[in-house]
Amino acid sequence: MVMAASVVIAVGAATGLLSAFDDTRGGADEARPPEVTRSPSLRYLPVVPSASPSATKSASPESASPKPTPRRTTSTPSPPMTERKQQPTVVSSRLYRHPDSQVLDWVRDHPADPRHTLIRSRIAAQPAAVWFADFTPDTITDRVRAVTSGGSALGRVPVVVPYAVPDRDCGGYSEGGAPSLDAYDAWIDRFAAGLGSGDVIVVLEPDSVAQSECLSAGARADRFASLARAGRVLKEANPRARVYYDAGHSGWNAPAKQAQWLKQAGAASAASSDGVFSNVSNFHATADEIAYDRQVLDALGGPPGLGAVIDTSRNGAGPPADGEWCDPAGRKLGRAPTLATGEARIDAYLWVKLPGESDGCKGRPGTFTASYAYDLAR
């Protein structure tokens, strides 16, 4: 359901987060496809995540975004003009921008392209998530460590996205993942070993909870148990890791239903969770996501420090009226990534899906497409 396309690198106002991660400052059209995990949009994650039911997620070669379904593409009111006009202008001094991404490749390779300046300043300069969408147990620890150590060396906070749960995307564009839950559990152990000891944000398995209805009741319960275990393992490996669970988005499941599933997946336990994430690879307006996430958190219960992070990479114009999720026209960049949102219980605005990485319509799924990036940025 999410087509991942963020920083897939084969290498790959909640007080708690704000105090821990205080933000000090408020030619060719395609780049080479990601090796493993770049900026994803979960729905189109063939190996690269990219868009969710009514959203898009960033992708790595294995992340693709799922096919739209009625429950995912619920239309929402148009966002206010202030939301639609907003463009990212400030680059976070606290979030980490990994040097290996498709947009940076394109910027380096096309200095004379007339779109270069705009794409470089509005997209390439922003920190984005790094997706790990391939099931490669032997190399995952080193690849995660390459990202987390890079962030620690600069005193910045990386955002990493493990995206390898079995039956990922319910057989949609982003299908794939580990061959079994036992294999996934072992992969998560190795993923956690690369987290290091510094601050890091983990966006745990986009679509894994919101899109679980395709599973039988037994298979869903098994997946949720594995996700709860994953959260515990990640936080035990690095107590400074902040782990967020899949809440879908405001146009998908009702808050109470989503919260019930999240509770089963461990999202209400401080031992495994710091809260929820929403809108990955999607387009829903920030104001709608804030309201929705607070409703989910209220229904979820759990410790008072639980918060939410929102993917704002492509939601500057809100969702298209027709519910289109595959590279819809007329979308815009959303709010710049930041750890200082000024909103209670909203820990961060993140670019989980990298703008310009296609959901599969304007380019190959998960591949950076300059024409699409330029349309979003201008």
Tab-separated table of C-alpha atoms in Angstrom:
chain	number	residue	atom	x	y	z
A	1	MET	CA	0.000	0.000	0.000
A	2	VAL	CA	2.900	2.238	0.320
A	3	MET	CA	5.244	2.626	-2.441
A	4	ALA	CA	8.552	3.293	-0.830
A	5	ALA	CA	10.789	5.796	-2.444
A	6	SER	CA	12.601	7.781	0.138
A	7	VAL	CA	16.221	7.248	0.807
A	8	VAL	CA	16.152	3.584	0.187
A	9	ILE	CA	19.686	2.667	0.726
A	10	ALA	CA	20.943	-0.776	0.455
A	11	VAL	CA	23.340	0.354	3.018
A	12	GLY	CA	19.226	1.327	2.528
A	13	ALA	CA	4.161	18.430	20.896
A	14	ALA	CA	5.127	15.391	22.917
A	15	THR	CA	7.530	16.634	25.500
A	16	GLY	CA	9.515	13.454	25.480
A	17	LEU	CA	10.675	13.735	21.886
A	18	LEU	CA	11.153	17.465	21.884
A	19	SER	CA	13.405	17.307	24.898
A	20	ALA	CA	15.368	14.404	23.462
A	21	PHE	CA	15.564	15.689	19.889
A	22	ASP	CA	15.246	19.456	20.294
A	23	ASP	CA	15.411	21.129	16.892
A	24	THR	CA	17.690	24.133	17.132
A	25	ARG	CA	16.333	25.809	13.995
A	26	GLY	CA	12.861	26.118	13.783
A	27	GLY	CA	18.586	15.981	-19.474
A	28	ALA	CA	17.800	12.618	-18.027
A	29	ASP	CA	14.611	12.579	-16.053
A	30	GLU	CA	15.364	9.625	-13.837
A	31	ALA	CA	18.135	8.826	-11.435
A	32	ARG	CA	19.458	5.317	-11.072
A	33	PRO	CA	17.017	3.089	-9.177
A	34	PRO	CA	17.707	2.641	-5.477
A	35	GLU	CA	19.782	-0.324	-4.517
A	36	VAL	CA	17.825	-1.211	-1.476
A	37	THR	CA	16.319	1.481	0.582
A	38	ARG	CA	15.917	5.087	-0.243
A	39	SER	CA	13.088	7.419	0.322
A	40	PRO	CA	9.993	5.241	0.241
A	41	SER	CA	6.370	5.434	-0.328
A	42	LEU	CA	4.998	2.230	0.882
A	43	ARG	CA	2.350	1.597	-1.605
A	44	TYR	CA	4.531	1.189	-4.584
A	45	LEU	CA	7.384	-0.523	-3.012
A	46	PRO	CA	8.333	-3.066	-5.590
A	47	VAL	CA	11.579	-2.818	-3.858
A	48	VAL	CA	11.054	0.754	-3.201
A	49	PRO	CA	8.196	1.999	-1.028
A	50	SER	CA	5.960	4.731	-2.335
A	51	ALA	CA	2.308	5.361	-1.578
A	52	SER	CA	-0.311	4.195	0.803
A	53	PRO	CA	-3.921	3.316	0.039
A	54	SER	CA	-4.671	6.821	-0.527
A	55	ALA	CA	-1.160	7.721	0.127
A	56	THR	CA	2.209	7.058	-1.294
A	57	LYS	CA	5.236	5.736	0.434
A	58	SER	CA	8.853	6.014	-0.407
A	59	ALA	CA	10.511	3.088	-1.946
A	60	SER	CA	13.513	0.998	-2.180
A	61	PRO	CA	13.845	-1.565	-4.856
A	62	GLU	CA	11.573	-3.732	-2.782
A	63	SER	CA	9.211	-1.061	-1.661
A	64	ALA	CA	6.211	-0.482	-3.759
A	65	SER	CA	2.897	1.052	-3.096
A	66	PRO	CA	-0.254	-0.921	-2.829
A	67	LYS	CA	-3.258	-0.727	-5.009
A	68	PRO	CA	-5.873	1.725	-3.826
A	69	THR	CA	-8.869	0.362	-2.021
A	70	PRO	CA	-12.044	2.178	-1.043
A	71	ARG	CA	-11.152	2.195	2.626
A	72	ARG	CA	-7.827	3.802	1.913
A	73	THR	CA	-8.944	6.435	-0.470
A	74	THR	CA	-11.567	8.194	1.536
A	75	SER	CA	-11.841	11.764	0.311
A	76	THR	CA	-11.228	14.557	2.755
A	77	PRO	CA	-12.006	18.263	2.720
A	78	SER	CA	-9.605	20.495	0.857
A	79	PRO	CA	-6.938	21.928	3.157
A	80	PRO	CA	-6.935	25.633	3.931
A	81	MET	CA	-4.982	27.920	1.640
A	82	THR	CA	-2.258	28.313	4.223
A	83	GLU	CA	-1.615	24.597	4.023
A	84	ARG	CA	-1.668	24.490	0.258
A	85	LYS	CA	0.684	27.426	-0.132
A	86	GLN	CA	3.217	26.239	2.389
A	87	GLN	CA	6.618	25.314	1.007
A	88	PRO	CA	9.570	23.953	2.944
A	89	THR	CA	12.071	26.721	3.468
A	90	VAL	CA	14.060	25.777	6.565
A	91	VAL	CA	16.416	22.819	6.624
A	92	SER	CA	16.435	21.081	9.993
A	93	SER	CA	19.741	21.278	11.797
A	94	ARG	CA	18.894	18.232	13.885
A	95	LEU	CA	17.561	15.670	11.404
A	96	TYR	CA	20.077	13.717	9.334
A	97	ARG	CA	20.327	13.845	5.543
A	98	HIS	CA	22.024	10.710	4.325
A	99	PRO	CA	24.481	11.438	1.479
A	100	ASP	CA	23.317	8.482	-0.607
A	101	SER	CA	19.934	9.113	-2.225
A	102	GLN	CA	18.431	9.194	-5.694
A	103	VAL	CA	17.718	12.915	-5.624
A	104	LEU	CA	21.310	13.692	-4.649
A	105	ASP	CA	22.506	11.426	-7.453
A	106	TRP	CA	20.346	13.342	-9.909
A	107	VAL	CA	21.525	16.741	-8.631
A	108	ARG	CA	25.167	15.707	-8.951
A	109	ASP	CA	24.666	14.268	-12.433
A	110	HIS	CA	22.608	17.133	-13.923
A	111	PRO	CA	24.128	20.477	-12.880
A	112	ALA	CA	23.076	22.162	-16.131
A	113	ASP	CA	19.459	21.000	-16.077
A	114	PRO	CA	17.112	24.026	-15.771
A	115	ARG	CA	15.285	22.239	-12.937
A	116	HIS	CA	18.480	21.710	-10.963
A	117	THR	CA	18.375	24.728	-8.656
A	118	LEU	CA	14.782	24.254	-7.554
A	119	ILE	CA	15.094	20.515	-6.967
A	120	ARG	CA	18.385	20.945	-5.145
A	121	SER	CA	17.170	23.690	-2.824
A	122	ARG	CA	13.663	22.454	-2.084
A	123	ILE	CA	14.091	18.677	-2.083
A	124	ALA	CA	17.723	17.551	-2.067
A	125	ALA	CA	18.622	19.854	0.816
A	126	GLN	CA	16.019	18.325	3.133
A	127	PRO	CA	16.651	15.363	5.444
A	128	ALA	CA	14.648	12.264	4.523
A	129	ALA	CA	14.071	8.758	5.803
A	130	VAL	CA	16.233	5.835	4.760
A	131	TRP	CA	14.313	2.694	3.855
A	132	PHE	CA	15.480	-0.879	4.246
A	133	ALA	CA	13.069	-2.782	2.070
A	134	ASP	CA	15.149	-5.769	1.026
A	135	PHE	CA	15.397	-9.004	2.946
A	136	THR	CA	19.164	-9.336	3.198
A	137	PRO	CA	20.005	-10.699	6.654
A	138	ASP	CA	23.736	-10.966	6.055
A	139	THR	CA	24.218	-7.259	5.311
A	140	ILE	CA	21.422	-5.467	7.143
A	141	THR	CA	23.397	-4.704	10.318
A	142	ASP	CA	26.217	-2.992	8.453
A	143	ARG	CA	23.835	-1.056	6.240
A	144	VAL	CA	21.812	0.249	9.179
A	145	ARG	CA	25.012	1.070	11.058
A	146	ALA	CA	26.268	3.101	8.095
A	147	VAL	CA	23.244	5.388	8.431
A	148	THR	CA	23.078	5.649	12.212
A	149	SER	CA	26.807	6.197	12.606
A	150	GLY	CA	26.681	8.883	9.932
A	151	GLY	CA	24.000	10.713	11.877
A	152	SER	CA	25.820	10.329	15.184
A	153	ALA	CA	29.052	11.682	13.717
A	154	LEU	CA	27.234	14.909	12.842
A	155	GLY	CA	25.132	15.027	15.990
A	156	ARG	CA	21.965	14.603	13.943
A	157	VAL	CA	18.992	12.267	14.125
A	158	PRO	CA	18.560	9.700	11.334
A	159	VAL	CA	15.159	8.297	10.396
A	160	VAL	CA	15.187	4.635	9.367
A	161	VAL	CA	12.355	2.510	7.984
A	162	PRO	CA	12.451	-1.280	8.369
A	163	TYR	CA	10.135	-2.615	5.669
A	164	ALA	CA	10.387	-6.382	5.393
A	165	VAL	CA	7.402	-7.866	7.209
A	166	PRO	CA	6.074	-11.032	5.511
A	167	ASP	CA	3.091	-10.616	3.159
A	168	ARG	CA	3.975	-6.959	2.807
A	169	ASP	CA	1.410	-4.877	0.940
A	170	CYS	CA	-0.964	-7.855	0.765
A	171	GLY	CA	0.480	-8.889	-2.580
A	172	GLY	CA	0.258	-5.376	-4.079
A	173	TYR	CA	2.939	-3.321	-5.809
A	174	SER	CA	5.171	-3.419	-2.745
A	175	GLU	CA	4.800	-7.110	-2.122
A	176	GLY	CA	7.743	-8.947	-0.699
A	177	GLY	CA	9.469	-9.047	2.642
A	178	ALA	CA	10.804	-11.886	4.737
A	179	PRO	CA	9.726	-15.435	3.874
A	180	SER	CA	8.277	-16.060	7.351
A	181	LEU	CA	7.759	-14.368	10.702
A	182	ASP	CA	10.595	-16.396	12.206
A	183	ALA	CA	12.886	-15.105	9.470
A	184	TYR	CA	11.573	-11.582	10.038
A	185	ASP	CA	12.241	-11.783	13.771
A	186	ALA	CA	15.836	-12.774	13.046
A	187	TRP	CA	16.152	-9.939	10.491
A	188	ILE	CA	14.885	-7.423	13.055
A	189	ASP	CA	17.466	-8.674	15.544
A	190	ARG	CA	20.169	-7.904	12.999
A	191	PHE	CA	18.561	-4.581	12.095
A	192	ALA	CA	18.557	-3.580	15.760
A	193	ALA	CA	22.239	-4.466	16.065
A	194	GLY	CA	23.013	-1.611	13.670
A	195	LEU	CA	21.137	1.102	15.564
A	196	GLY	CA	24.145	2.184	17.609
A	197	SER	CA	23.678	4.211	20.784
A	198	GLY	CA	22.676	7.646	19.492
A	199	ASP	CA	19.319	9.244	18.813
A	200	VAL	CA	17.406	7.584	15.984
A	201	ILE	CA	13.780	7.495	14.844
A	202	VAL	CA	12.397	4.166	13.617
A	203	VAL	CA	9.286	4.206	11.403
A	204	LEU	CA	8.369	0.558	11.890
A	205	GLU	CA	6.846	-1.218	8.899
A	206	PRO	CA	4.501	1.153	7.058
A	207	ASP	CA	1.122	-0.417	6.243
A	208	SER	CA	1.787	-3.370	8.526
A	209	VAL	CA	-1.106	-2.516	10.855
A	210	ALA	CA	-3.481	-0.380	8.781
A	211	GLN	CA	-3.378	-2.815	5.886
A	212	SER	CA	-3.644	-6.014	7.891
A	213	GLU	CA	-7.282	-6.724	7.093
A	214	CYS	CA	-6.230	-8.900	4.169
A	215	LEU	CA	-4.808	-11.381	6.673
A	216	SER	CA	-6.779	-14.057	8.477
A	217	ALA	CA	-7.462	-13.393	12.159
A	218	GLY	CA	-4.739	-15.859	13.127
A	219	ALA	CA	-2.174	-14.478	10.711
A	220	ARG	CA	-2.964	-10.939	11.861
A	221	ALA	CA	-2.462	-11.875	15.493
A	222	ASP	CA	0.865	-13.514	14.634
A	223	ARG	CA	2.005	-10.430	12.718
A	224	PHE	CA	1.040	-8.132	15.573
A	225	ALA	CA	2.939	-10.293	18.057
A	226	SER	CA	5.993	-10.093	15.816
A	227	LEU	CA	5.683	-6.305	15.541
A	228	ALA	CA	5.392	-5.979	19.320
A	229	ARG	CA	8.530	-8.063	19.644
A	230	ALA	CA	10.272	-5.899	17.029
A	231	GLY	CA	9.605	-2.752	19.012
A	232	ARG	CA	11.001	-4.306	22.183
A	233	VAL	CA	14.108	-5.558	20.392
A	234	LEU	CA	14.793	-2.178	18.785
A	235	LYS	CA	14.448	-0.273	22.046
A	236	GLU	CA	16.480	-2.799	24.014
A	237	ALA	CA	19.276	-2.558	21.449
A	238	ASN	CA	19.289	1.252	21.674
A	239	PRO	CA	17.325	2.866	24.528
A	240	ARG	CA	17.561	6.198	22.688
A	241	ALA	CA	15.740	4.821	19.663
A	242	ARG	CA	12.223	6.168	19.243
A	243	VAL	CA	9.939	3.609	17.629
A	244	TYR	CA	6.673	4.540	15.929
A	245	TYR	CA	3.906	2.195	14.735
A	246	ASP	CA	1.675	2.323	11.665
A	247	ALA	CA	-1.530	4.330	12.101
A	248	GLY	CA	-2.346	4.534	8.385
A	249	HIS	CA	-3.764	7.970	7.691
A	250	SER	CA	-6.838	10.099	8.266
A	251	GLY	CA	-8.629	8.803	5.176
A	252	TRP	CA	-8.330	5.131	6.066
A	253	ASN	CA	-9.445	3.251	9.190
A	254	ALA	CA	-11.512	4.810	11.980
A	255	PRO	CA	-9.344	5.898	14.959
A	256	ALA	CA	-10.904	3.362	17.364
A	257	LYS	CA	-10.374	0.453	14.975
A	258	GLN	CA	-6.809	1.508	14.219
A	259	ALA	CA	-6.057	1.939	17.924
A	260	GLN	CA	-7.395	-1.520	18.725
A	261	TRP	CA	-5.036	-3.085	16.204
A	262	LEU	CA	-2.140	-0.891	17.326
A	263	LYS	CA	-2.623	-2.007	20.915
A	264	GLN	CA	-2.373	-5.646	19.815
A	265	ALA	CA	0.826	-4.770	17.926
A	266	GLY	CA	2.497	-3.325	21.031
A	267	ALA	CA	2.070	0.368	20.266
A	268	ALA	CA	0.599	1.141	23.693
A	269	SER	CA	3.576	-0.275	25.598
A	270	ALA	CA	6.497	1.925	26.604
A	271	ALA	CA	8.728	-1.134	26.288
A	272	SER	CA	8.186	-1.263	22.535
A	273	SER	CA	6.710	2.045	21.381
A	274	ASP	CA	7.003	5.814	21.431
A	275	GLY	CA	3.770	6.315	19.518
A	276	VAL	CA	2.443	6.182	15.965
A	277	PHE	CA	3.158	7.489	12.482
A	278	SER	CA	0.717	8.472	9.756
A	279	ASN	CA	0.402	9.622	6.147
A	280	VAL	CA	3.466	7.771	4.877
A	281	SER	CA	3.631	8.241	1.120
A	282	ASN	CA	0.232	9.868	1.243
A	283	PHE	CA	-1.169	13.332	0.685
A	284	HIS	CA	-3.571	14.099	3.518
A	285	ALA	CA	-3.322	17.594	4.970
A	286	THR	CA	-1.230	18.061	8.081
A	287	ALA	CA	-4.152	19.507	10.054
A	288	ASP	CA	-6.249	16.412	9.287
A	289	GLU	CA	-3.397	14.114	10.318
A	290	ILE	CA	-2.843	15.978	13.578
A	291	ALA	CA	-6.514	15.621	14.509
A	292	TYR	CA	-6.585	11.964	13.458
A	293	ASP	CA	-3.373	11.019	15.254
A	294	ARG	CA	-4.590	12.587	18.477
A	295	GLN	CA	-7.807	10.580	18.235
A	296	VAL	CA	-5.812	7.396	17.669
A	297	LEU	CA	-3.556	8.163	20.625
A	298	ASP	CA	-6.554	8.902	22.852
A	299	ALA	CA	-8.134	5.575	21.916
A	300	LEU	CA	-4.815	3.753	22.237
A	301	GLY	CA	-4.147	4.768	25.812
A	302	GLY	CA	-0.748	3.789	27.122
A	303	PRO	CA	1.823	6.019	28.823
A	304	PRO	CA	1.329	9.799	28.533
A	305	GLY	CA	4.553	10.284	26.571
A	306	LEU	CA	3.298	8.554	23.421
A	307	GLY	CA	3.226	10.890	20.426
A	308	ALA	CA	2.945	10.868	16.646
A	309	VAL	CA	5.082	11.669	13.623
A	310	ILE	CA	3.563	12.698	10.296
A	311	ASP	CA	4.901	12.314	6.761
A	312	THR	CA	4.571	15.805	5.255
A	313	SER	CA	6.672	15.241	2.157
A	314	ARG	CA	3.902	15.626	-0.449
A	315	ASN	CA	0.830	16.903	1.378
A	316	GLY	CA	1.114	20.634	0.731
A	317	ALA	CA	-2.025	20.646	-1.418
A	318	GLY	CA	-3.891	17.921	0.437
A	319	PRO	CA	-5.246	14.736	-1.186
A	320	PRO	CA	-6.689	14.796	-4.710
A	321	ALA	CA	-10.481	14.948	-4.767
A	322	ASP	CA	-10.746	11.750	-6.801
A	323	GLY	CA	-8.685	9.749	-4.319
A	324	GLU	CA	-5.911	9.061	-6.830
A	325	TRP	CA	-2.779	7.762	-5.087
A	326	CYS	CA	-0.393	7.140	-7.968
A	327	ASP	CA	1.655	10.283	-8.645
A	328	PRO	CA	-1.457	12.497	-8.726
A	329	ALA	CA	-1.127	15.845	-10.447
A	330	GLY	CA	-1.369	19.136	-8.609
A	331	ARG	CA	0.306	17.969	-5.382
A	332	LYS	CA	2.893	20.067	-3.560
A	333	LEU	CA	5.669	19.693	-1.046
A	334	GLY	CA	4.459	19.855	2.534
A	335	ARG	CA	6.012	21.236	5.676
A	336	ALA	CA	9.742	20.934	6.070
A	337	PRO	CA	10.994	18.076	8.252
A	338	THR	CA	11.388	19.173	11.853
A	339	LEU	CA	11.448	17.870	15.412
A	340	ALA	CA	9.854	21.065	16.704
A	341	THR	CA	6.245	21.071	15.504
A	342	GLY	CA	4.740	23.328	18.164
A	343	GLU	CA	1.801	20.894	18.326
A	344	ALA	CA	0.964	18.891	21.437
A	345	ARG	CA	1.599	15.158	20.995
A	346	ILE	CA	3.007	15.641	17.497
A	347	ASP	CA	6.667	14.758	17.831
A	348	ALA	CA	7.869	15.486	14.310
A	349	TYR	CA	7.065	16.250	10.721
A	350	LEU	CA	9.196	13.924	8.592
A	351	TRP	CA	9.823	13.306	4.932
A	352	VAL	CA	9.415	9.555	4.968
A	353	LYS	CA	8.782	9.367	1.256
A	354	LEU	CA	11.233	11.359	-0.802
A	355	PRO	CA	9.397	13.799	-3.117
A	356	GLY	CA	10.052	12.935	-6.735
A	357	GLU	CA	10.310	9.189	-6.238
A	358	SER	CA	7.481	7.837	-8.322
A	359	ASP	CA	4.572	5.723	-7.181
A	360	GLY	CA	4.744	4.007	-10.546
A	361	CYS	CA	2.816	6.291	-12.904
A	362	LYS	CA	5.224	9.120	-13.738
A	363	GLY	CA	8.181	6.757	-13.641
A	364	ARG	CA	9.165	3.296	-12.523
A	365	PRO	CA	7.987	2.605	-8.962
A	366	GLY	CA	10.412	4.014	-6.434
A	367	THR	CA	12.574	5.714	-9.046
A	368	PHE	CA	13.383	9.412	-8.793
A	369	THR	CA	11.754	11.287	-11.659
A	370	ALA	CA	12.908	14.872	-12.109
A	371	SER	CA	9.756	16.074	-13.876
A	372	TYR	CA	7.632	14.863	-10.961
A	373	ALA	CA	9.974	16.365	-8.377
A	374	TYR	CA	9.963	19.686	-10.227
A	375	ASP	CA	6.163	19.767	-10.339
A	376	LEU	CA	6.008	19.170	-6.576
A	377	ALA	CA	8.689	21.763	-5.787
A	378	ARG	CA	7.474	24.649	-7.907
